[in-house]
Each structure stands twice: as structure tokens, then as C-alpha cells.
Short mmCIF file of C-alpha atoms and ligand atoms in Angstrom, two decimals:
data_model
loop_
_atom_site.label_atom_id
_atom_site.label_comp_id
_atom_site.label_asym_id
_atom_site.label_seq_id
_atom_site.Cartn_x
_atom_site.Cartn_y
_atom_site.Cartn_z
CA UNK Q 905 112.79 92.12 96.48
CA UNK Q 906 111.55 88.45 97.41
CA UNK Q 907 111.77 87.05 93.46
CA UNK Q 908 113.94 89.05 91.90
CA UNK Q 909 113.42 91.56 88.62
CA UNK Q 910 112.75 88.67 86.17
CA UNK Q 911 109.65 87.18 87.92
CA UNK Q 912 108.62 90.53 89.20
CA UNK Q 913 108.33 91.94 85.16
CA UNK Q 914 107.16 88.70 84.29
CA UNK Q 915 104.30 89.25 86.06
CA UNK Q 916 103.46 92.60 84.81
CA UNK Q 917 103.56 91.09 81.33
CA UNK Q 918 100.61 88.61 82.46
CA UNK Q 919 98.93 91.42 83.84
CA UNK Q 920 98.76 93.06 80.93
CA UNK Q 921 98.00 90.42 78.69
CA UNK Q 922 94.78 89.33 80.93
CA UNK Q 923 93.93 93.19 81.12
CA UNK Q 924 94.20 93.26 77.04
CA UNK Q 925 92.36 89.93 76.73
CA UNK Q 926 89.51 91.79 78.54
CA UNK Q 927 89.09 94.80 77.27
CA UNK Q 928 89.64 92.89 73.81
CA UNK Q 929 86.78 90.45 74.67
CA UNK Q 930 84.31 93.24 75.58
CA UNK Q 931 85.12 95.53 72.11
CA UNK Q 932 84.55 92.10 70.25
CA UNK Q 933 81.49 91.90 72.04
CA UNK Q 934 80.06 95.04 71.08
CA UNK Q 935 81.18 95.37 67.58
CA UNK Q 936 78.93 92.13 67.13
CA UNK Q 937 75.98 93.84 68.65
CA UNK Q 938 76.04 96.90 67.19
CA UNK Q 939 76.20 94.52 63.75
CA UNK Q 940 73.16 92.69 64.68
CA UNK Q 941 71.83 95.81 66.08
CA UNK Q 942 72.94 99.05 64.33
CA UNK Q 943 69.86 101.05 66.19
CA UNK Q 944 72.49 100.47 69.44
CA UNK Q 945 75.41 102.24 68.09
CA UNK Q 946 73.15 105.27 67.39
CA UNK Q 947 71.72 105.07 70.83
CA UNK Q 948 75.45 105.14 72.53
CA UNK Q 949 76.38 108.55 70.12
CA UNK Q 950 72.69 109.85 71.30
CA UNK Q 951 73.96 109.35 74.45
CA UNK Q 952 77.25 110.66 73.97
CA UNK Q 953 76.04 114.08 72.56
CA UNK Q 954 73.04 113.67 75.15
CA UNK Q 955 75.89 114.59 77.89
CA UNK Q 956 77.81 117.16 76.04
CA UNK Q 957 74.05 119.07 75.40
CA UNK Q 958 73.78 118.59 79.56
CA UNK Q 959 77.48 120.54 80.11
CA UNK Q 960 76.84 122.80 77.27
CA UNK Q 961 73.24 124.11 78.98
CA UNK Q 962 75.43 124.91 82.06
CA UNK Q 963 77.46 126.91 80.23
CA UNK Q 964 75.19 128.67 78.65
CA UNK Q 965 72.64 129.60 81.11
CA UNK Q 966 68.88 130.11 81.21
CA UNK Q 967 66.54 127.71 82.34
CA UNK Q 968 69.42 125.36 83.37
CA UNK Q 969 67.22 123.22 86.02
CA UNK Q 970 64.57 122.57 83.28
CA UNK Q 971 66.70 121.95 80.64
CA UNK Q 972 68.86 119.79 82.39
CA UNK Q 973 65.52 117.84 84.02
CA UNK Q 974 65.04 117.15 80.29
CA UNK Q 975 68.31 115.93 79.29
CA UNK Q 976 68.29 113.72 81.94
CA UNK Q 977 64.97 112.19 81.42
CA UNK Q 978 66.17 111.47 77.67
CA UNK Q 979 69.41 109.62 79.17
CA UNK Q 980 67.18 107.31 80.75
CA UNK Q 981 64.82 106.35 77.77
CA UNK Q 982 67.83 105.95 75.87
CA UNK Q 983 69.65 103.76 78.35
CA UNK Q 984 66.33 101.76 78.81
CA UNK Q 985 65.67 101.36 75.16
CA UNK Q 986 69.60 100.26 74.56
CA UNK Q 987 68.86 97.78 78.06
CA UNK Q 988 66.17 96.12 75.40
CA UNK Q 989 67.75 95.99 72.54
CA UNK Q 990 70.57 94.34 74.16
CA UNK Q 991 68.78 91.57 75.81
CA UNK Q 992 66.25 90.81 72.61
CA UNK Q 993 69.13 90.41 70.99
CA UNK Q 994 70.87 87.57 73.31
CA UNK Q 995 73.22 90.22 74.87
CA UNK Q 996 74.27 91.01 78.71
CA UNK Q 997 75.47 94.42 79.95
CA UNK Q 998 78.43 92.65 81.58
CA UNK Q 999 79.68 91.26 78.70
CA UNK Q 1000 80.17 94.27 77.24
CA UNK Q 1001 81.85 95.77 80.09
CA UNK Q 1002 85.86 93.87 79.99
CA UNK Q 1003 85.56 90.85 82.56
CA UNK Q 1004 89.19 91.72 84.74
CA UNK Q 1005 90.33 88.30 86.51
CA UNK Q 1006 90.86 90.83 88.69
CA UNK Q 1007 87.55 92.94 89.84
CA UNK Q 1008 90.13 94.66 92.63
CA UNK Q 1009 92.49 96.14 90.63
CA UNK Q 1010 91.04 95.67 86.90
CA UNK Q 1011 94.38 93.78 86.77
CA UNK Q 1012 96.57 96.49 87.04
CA UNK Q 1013 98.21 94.98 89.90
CA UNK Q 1014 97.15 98.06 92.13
CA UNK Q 1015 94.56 98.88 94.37
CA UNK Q 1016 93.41 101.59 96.58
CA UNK Q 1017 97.52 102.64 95.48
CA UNK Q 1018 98.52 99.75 97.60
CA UNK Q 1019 100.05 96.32 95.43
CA UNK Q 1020 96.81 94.45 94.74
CA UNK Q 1021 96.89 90.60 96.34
CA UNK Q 1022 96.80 89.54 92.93
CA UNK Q 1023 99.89 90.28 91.72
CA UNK Q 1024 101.73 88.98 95.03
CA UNK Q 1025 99.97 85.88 94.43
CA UNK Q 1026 101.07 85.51 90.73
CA UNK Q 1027 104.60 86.39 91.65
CA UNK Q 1028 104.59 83.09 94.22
CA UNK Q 1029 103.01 81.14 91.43
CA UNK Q 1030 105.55 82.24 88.60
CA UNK Q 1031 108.30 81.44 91.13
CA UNK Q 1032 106.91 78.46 91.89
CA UNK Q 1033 106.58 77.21 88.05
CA UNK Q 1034 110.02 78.48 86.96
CA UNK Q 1035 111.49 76.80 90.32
CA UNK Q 1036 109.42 73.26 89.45
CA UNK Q 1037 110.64 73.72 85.69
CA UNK Q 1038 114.43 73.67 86.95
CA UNK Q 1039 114.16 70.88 89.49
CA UNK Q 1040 111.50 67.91 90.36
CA UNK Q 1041 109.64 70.14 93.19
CA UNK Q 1042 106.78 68.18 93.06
CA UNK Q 1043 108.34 64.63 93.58
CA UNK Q 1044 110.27 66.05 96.71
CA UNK Q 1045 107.80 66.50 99.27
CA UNK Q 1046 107.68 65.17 103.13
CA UNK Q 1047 104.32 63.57 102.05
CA UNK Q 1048 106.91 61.08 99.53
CA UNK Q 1049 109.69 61.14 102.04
CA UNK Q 1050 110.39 57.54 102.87
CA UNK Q 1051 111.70 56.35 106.11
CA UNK Q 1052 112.10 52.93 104.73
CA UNK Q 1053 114.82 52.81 103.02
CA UNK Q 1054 116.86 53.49 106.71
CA UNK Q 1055 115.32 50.78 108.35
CA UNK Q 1056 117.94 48.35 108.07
CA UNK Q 1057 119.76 50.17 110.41
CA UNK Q 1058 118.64 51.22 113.25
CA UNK Q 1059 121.15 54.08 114.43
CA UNK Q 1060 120.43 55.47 111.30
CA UNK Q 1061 116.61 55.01 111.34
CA UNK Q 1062 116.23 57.10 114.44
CA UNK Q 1063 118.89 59.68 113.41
CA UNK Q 1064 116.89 60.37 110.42
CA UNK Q 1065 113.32 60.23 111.81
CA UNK Q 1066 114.87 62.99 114.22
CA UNK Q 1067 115.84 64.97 110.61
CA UNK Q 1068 112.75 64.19 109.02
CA UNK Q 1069 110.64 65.68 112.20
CA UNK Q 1070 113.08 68.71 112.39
CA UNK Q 1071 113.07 69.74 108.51
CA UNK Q 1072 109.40 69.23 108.73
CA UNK Q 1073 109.18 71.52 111.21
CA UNK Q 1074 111.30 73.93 110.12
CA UNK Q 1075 109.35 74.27 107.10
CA UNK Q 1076 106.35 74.57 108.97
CA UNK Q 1077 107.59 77.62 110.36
CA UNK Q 1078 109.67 79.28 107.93
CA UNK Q 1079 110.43 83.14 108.18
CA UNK Q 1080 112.61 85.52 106.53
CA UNK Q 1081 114.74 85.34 109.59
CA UNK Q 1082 114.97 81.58 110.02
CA UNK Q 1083 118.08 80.10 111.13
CA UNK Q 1084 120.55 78.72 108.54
CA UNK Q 1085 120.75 74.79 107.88
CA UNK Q 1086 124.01 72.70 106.40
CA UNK Q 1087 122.96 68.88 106.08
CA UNK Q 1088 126.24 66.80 105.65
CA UNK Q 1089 126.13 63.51 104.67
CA UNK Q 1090 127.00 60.95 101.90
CA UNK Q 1091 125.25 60.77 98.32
CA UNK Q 1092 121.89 59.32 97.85
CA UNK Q 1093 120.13 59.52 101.58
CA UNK Q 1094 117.91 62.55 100.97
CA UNK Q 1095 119.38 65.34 101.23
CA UNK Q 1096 118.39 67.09 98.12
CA UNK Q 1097 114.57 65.52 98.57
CA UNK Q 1098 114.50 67.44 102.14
CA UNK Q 1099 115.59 70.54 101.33
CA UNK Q 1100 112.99 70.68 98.25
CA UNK Q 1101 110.33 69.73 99.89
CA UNK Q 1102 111.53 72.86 102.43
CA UNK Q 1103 111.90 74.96 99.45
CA UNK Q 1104 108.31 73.69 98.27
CA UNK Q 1105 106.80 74.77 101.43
CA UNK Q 1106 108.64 78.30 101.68
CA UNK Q 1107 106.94 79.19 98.34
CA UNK Q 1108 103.54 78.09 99.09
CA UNK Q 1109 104.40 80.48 101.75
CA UNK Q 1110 104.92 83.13 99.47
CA UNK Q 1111 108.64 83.63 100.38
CA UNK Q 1112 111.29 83.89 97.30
CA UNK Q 1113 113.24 80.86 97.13
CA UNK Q 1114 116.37 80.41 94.98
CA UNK Q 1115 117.15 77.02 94.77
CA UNK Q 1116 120.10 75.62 92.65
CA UNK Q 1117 123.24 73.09 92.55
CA UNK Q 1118 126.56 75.30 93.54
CA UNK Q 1119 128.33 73.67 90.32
CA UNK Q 1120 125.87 76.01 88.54
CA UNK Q 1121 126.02 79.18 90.79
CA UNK Q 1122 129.71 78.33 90.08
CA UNK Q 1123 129.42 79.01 86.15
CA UNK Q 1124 127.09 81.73 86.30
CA UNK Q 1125 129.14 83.61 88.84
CA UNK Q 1126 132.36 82.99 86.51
CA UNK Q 1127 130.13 83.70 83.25
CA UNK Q 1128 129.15 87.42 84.67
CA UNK Q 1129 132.37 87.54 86.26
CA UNK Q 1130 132.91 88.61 82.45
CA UNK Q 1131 129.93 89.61 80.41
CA UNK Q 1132 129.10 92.56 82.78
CA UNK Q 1133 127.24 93.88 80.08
CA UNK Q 1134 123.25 93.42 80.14
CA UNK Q 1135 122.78 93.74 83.99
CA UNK Q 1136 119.52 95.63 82.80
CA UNK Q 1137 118.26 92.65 81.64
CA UNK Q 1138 119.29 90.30 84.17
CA UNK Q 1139 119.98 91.00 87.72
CA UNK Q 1140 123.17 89.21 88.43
CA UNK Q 1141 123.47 85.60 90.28
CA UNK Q 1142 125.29 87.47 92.94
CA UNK Q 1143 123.01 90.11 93.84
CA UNK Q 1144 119.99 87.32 93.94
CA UNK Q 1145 121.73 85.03 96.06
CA UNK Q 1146 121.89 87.57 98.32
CA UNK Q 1147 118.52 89.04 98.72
CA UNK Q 1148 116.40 86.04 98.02
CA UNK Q 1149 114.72 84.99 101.08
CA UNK Q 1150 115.97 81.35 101.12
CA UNK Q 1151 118.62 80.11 99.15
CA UNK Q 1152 119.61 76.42 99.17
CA UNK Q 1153 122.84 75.24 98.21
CA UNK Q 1154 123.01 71.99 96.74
CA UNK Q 1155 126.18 69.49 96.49
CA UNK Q 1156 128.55 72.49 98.11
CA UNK Q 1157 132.32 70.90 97.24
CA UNK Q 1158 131.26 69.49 93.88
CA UNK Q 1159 131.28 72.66 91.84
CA UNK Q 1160 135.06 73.39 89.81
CA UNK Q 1161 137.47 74.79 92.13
CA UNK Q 1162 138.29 78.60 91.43
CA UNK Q 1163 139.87 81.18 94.08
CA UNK Q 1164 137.26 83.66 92.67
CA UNK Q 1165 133.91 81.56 92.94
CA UNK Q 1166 135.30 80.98 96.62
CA UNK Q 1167 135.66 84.23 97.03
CA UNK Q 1168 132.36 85.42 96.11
CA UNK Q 1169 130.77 82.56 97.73
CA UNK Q 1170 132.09 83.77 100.98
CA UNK Q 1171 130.52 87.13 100.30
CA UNK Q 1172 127.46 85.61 99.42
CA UNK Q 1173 127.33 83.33 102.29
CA UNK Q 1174 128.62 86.22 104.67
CA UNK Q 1175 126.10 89.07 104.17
CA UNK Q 1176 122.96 86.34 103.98
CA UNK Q 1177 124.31 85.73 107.72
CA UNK Q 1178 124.68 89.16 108.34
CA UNK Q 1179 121.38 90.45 107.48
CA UNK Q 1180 119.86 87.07 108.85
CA UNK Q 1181 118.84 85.41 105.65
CA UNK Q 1182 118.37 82.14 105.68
CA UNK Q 1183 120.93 79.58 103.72
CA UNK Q 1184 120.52 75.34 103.42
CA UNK Q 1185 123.35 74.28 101.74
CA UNK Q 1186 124.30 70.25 101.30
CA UNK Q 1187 127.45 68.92 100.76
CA UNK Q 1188 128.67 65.88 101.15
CA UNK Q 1189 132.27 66.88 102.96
CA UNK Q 1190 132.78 67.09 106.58
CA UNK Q 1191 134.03 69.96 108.39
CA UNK Q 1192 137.55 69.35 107.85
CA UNK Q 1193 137.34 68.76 104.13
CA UNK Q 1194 135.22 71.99 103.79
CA UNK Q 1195 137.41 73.98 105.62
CA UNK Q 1196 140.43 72.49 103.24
CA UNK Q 1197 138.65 73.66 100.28
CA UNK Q 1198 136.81 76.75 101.13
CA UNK Q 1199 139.53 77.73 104.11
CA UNK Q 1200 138.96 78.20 108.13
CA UNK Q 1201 137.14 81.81 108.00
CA UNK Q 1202 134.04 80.23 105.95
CA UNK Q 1203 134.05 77.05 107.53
CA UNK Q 1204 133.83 78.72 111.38
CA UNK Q 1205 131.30 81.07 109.69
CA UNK Q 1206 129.30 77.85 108.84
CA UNK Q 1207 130.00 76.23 112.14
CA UNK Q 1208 129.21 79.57 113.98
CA UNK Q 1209 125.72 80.33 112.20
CA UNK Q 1210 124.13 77.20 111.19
CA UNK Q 1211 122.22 74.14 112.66
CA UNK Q 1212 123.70 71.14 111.89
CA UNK Q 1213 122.33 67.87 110.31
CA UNK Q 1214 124.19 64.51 109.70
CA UNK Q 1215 122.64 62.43 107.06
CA UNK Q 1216 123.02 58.78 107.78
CA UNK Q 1217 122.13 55.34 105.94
CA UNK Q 1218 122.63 53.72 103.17
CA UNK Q 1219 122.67 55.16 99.26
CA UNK Q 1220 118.48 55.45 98.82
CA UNK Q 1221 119.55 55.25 95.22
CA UNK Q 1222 121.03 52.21 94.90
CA UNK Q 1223 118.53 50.88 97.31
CA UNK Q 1224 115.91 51.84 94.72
CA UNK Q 1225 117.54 50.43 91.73
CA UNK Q 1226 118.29 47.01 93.59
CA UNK Q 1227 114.11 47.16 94.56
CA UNK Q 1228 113.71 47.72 90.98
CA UNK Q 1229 115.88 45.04 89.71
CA UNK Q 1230 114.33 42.31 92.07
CA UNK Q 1231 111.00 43.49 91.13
CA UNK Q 1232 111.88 42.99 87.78
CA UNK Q 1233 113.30 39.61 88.29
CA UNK Q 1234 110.36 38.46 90.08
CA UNK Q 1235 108.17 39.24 87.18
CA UNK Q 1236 109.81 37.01 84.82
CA UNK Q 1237 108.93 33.66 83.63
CA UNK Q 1238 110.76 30.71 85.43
CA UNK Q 1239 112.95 29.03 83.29
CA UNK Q 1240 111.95 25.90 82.15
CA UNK Q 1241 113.38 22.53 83.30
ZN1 LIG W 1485 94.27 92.58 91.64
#
């Protein structure tokens, strides 16, 4: 289930639209050449009752073999002459045949009744897009991952090169079955940029990623929690989170406090461990705090089934907007005396 129903029928719908486009194109084609030629259109019905004459003779007995030997020599002259008329008049045979982005599967999305590459690879790519639309994938990668701005200290500078190397890694070789992260730390020293650049890599991958702050699983559990009425349409927040193959939690402990979003969190959280699904989830509370909010049986499930990573250094936001600031001041003029 990797994506879930909406990019899955998504993709159908381009599939169909590129197989329309095609077949579309090549009718459009035609119609023009049988305008600028109408001898062609008279060839193709020649043709056309050419092969019901050859079934017809079968039927019918007699001199089948002669008759047929016949029939078939006229095929040809016709096909030849309609070869000529086509290219005196500018025209190819392919272009009249529907030009598939897809030769495989004529962009039906199967092949040899197996699922054609095609359509696996624009299900990543539709993931990809919708996940980019919702969140800045592309400015979160290890490539823009700045050690920098934890170079003032140094505890901290070697605690997160450590991080750094291990998410990098662990992105390198993600599976379905990868082991579960939680990165801890305060606001502002990358742990949102990390875990995108991990979900970036996980989708290049080709695995489903569902990526998303827990303030807004929060609502959309609560919303369904209600309006349990167009599951058709929609499958529901809970059943994704659960059988996506990496979900990342973002800013766990910020979302609005309800007994019933903890609850289904803990079934959420529970079952991905379970069935050895993968989970990142930040937050910026420690243990203790967690366990406060969320209660002891998720917080040991946390402590039991994930790796660990403390986030140290100072706010890389504020760091960034003091850069900026300076920057800014060293552009302008001096004052005068
Ligand atoms: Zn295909």
C-alpha cells in the first residue's frame, strides 16, 4: 500500500490522460491526411473489406489457396501504395500509430499482467510532488546541512557531526524494516532539516513516506474522529499512518492536548512497532516530560524501540537572523561625521 489510495488513483488518472493524449494525437493525425489525401481513406476501407473477402473465401470454399494468394497480393499493393501516399504527402507511419510515453505497457500501467515500472515510478514522483508541495523538501537536504552554525561549541559540534554522519547513513540505507528514530532536542538546531532530507532520500528510494507536524495529525484525527462519512474518498489519517512505510513525526508535544488523539497516537505508534515500520518523530521534550503528557506505557514503548538522538547547540534560527542582520548592517553607508 506504500502511498496510499489518493496517489495510487492519482496516478491512474495520468495514465489515462497520456494514453488519451495519444491515441488523440494519432486520430488528429490521420483525419488531416486523409483531408489532404482522400485516395488514403479509400485505400484503408479497400483494405478493410480486402480482409473480410480473405475470411469470407474460407468460408466458402473452392479454390481457397488461390483465392486467398490473390487477396493477399492485393493487401500488399494497397499497403505499398498507402506507404506512398503517406510519405509524398509529408506523413510518417508512426505518427499515425498513438505515441504511448509508455511503449511497455501503452500506458496502461500493465505489462506482461505484471504492474508496468512506469506506473511505480509515477507513484514515487506524485508522492514526491505532493510531499514537496506540503513542506520545503528541497531546501532540507544533507548536501545544505550546515555544521557551522555548532561550531561555537565544541561539545556540541562533535555531538552533531556524530548525528549528521548517522542520519546520513541511515538514509543511505533505508528499508521498510528500518529501525525507529526520536531526535530530542531544543527548537531551531535541525531537527526538522534532518529528518527531511531522510524523508527526501526514502522517496527517491521509492518508499511511501508520510511526513507531517503532529499538531496536524492531531486535527485530522479529531476531524474524522467525526465526519466518518466519505472514507471512500479518502482513506483515513489513521489507517495511513499506519501502513505508510516511513512516517515522521514532527514537533511531538506541541499538538492540542486531547485523551483521544493520545489514544490513537499510541495505536498508531504501537502497531508501526509491531509490524516493524519505521517512525522519526521530533519533539522537543525529554523523556520525563513525554512520559507526563503521553503517560509511561508510550514513553517505555519509545524508549524500548527507538534509537535515540540528542540535538545540541544553539537556536540555528536565531543564528541566521543575527548573520542576516550584521550582513545587513555591514552594507550600509557609514554615517557621516
Ligand atoms: Zn508502462
Amino acid at each position: 500500500m506504500g502511498y496510499g489510495k489518493n496517489i495510487y488513483y492519482k496516478a491512474i488518472g495520468v495514465l489515462e490522460e497520456r494514453r488519451a493524449l495519444a491515441e488523440q494525437a494519432a486520430a488528429q493525425r490521420l483525419a488531416q491526411f486523409y483531408e489532404l489525401c482522400p485516395r488514403g481513406r479509400e485505400i484503408r476501407e479497400e483494405m478493410a473489406q480486402n480482409s473480410a473477402n480473405a475470411a469470407k473465401t474460407v468460408i466458402h470454399g473452392g479454390d481457397v489457396r488461390g483465392e486467398l494468394e490473390k487477396l493477399k497480393a492485393h493487401g500488399a499493393a494497397l499497403r505499398e501504395e498507402f506507404s506512398q501516399l503517406l510519405s509524398s504527402h509529408g506523413f510518417s507511419q508512426e505518427e499515425l500509430s498513438p505515441q504511448y510515453t509508455c511503449p511497455l505497457c501503452k500506458d496502461t500501467g500493465v505489462a506482461d499482467g505484471k504492474t508496468c515500472s512506469c506506473f511505480k515510478e509515477l507513484q514515487r514522483r506524485l508522492a514526491y510532488e505532493k510531499l514537496s508541495l506540503e513542506v520545503p523538501l528541497s531546501e532540507c537536504t544533507f548536501e545544505n546541512f550546515s555544521l557551522d552554525y555548532y561550531k561555537e561549541d565544541q561539545q556540541a559540534y562533535r555531538q552533531m557531526s556524530g548525528i549528521f554522519q548517522a542520519c546520513r547513513e541511515y538514509a543511505a540505507r533505508f528499508r521498510k524494516d528500518s529501525p525507529s528514530l526520536l531526535l530530542k532536542g531544543g527548537t531551531g538546531l535541525g531537527k526538522t532539516h534532518l529528518s527531511l532530507a531522510i524523508a527526501g532520500r526514502a522517496l527517491e528510494k521509492g518508499y511511501g513516506v508520510i511526513y507531517g507536524a503532529a499538531q496536524a495529525f492531531a486535527v485530522s484525527l479529531e476531524k474524522e474522529r467525526f465526519e466518518r462519512t466519505d472514507s471512500d474518498q479518502d482513506e483515513d489519517t489513521q489507517a495511513q499512518l499506519i501502513s505508510c512505510d516511513l512516517l515522521i513525526l514532527d514537533d511531538l508535544g506541541m499538538e492540542f492536548p486531547s485523551a483521544y488523539v493520545n489514544a490513537s497516537l499510541y495505536y498508531i505508534l504501537d502497531t508501526r512497532i509491531l509490524t516493524k515500520r519505521p517512525t522519526i518523530i521530533s519533539t522537543n521534550l525529554s523523556l520525563p516530560e513525554l512520559e507526563k503528557r503521553y503517560g509511561e506505557r508510550l514513553v517505555s514503548r519509545l524508549s524500548g524501540h527507538y534509537g535515540q538522538m540528542v540535538f545540541q547547540g544553539s537556536d540555528i534560527r536565531n543564528q541566521k537572523r543575527q548573520a542576516r542582520k550584521s550582513w545587513k548592517a555591514s552594507q550600509e553607508p557609514l554615517p557621516k561625521k
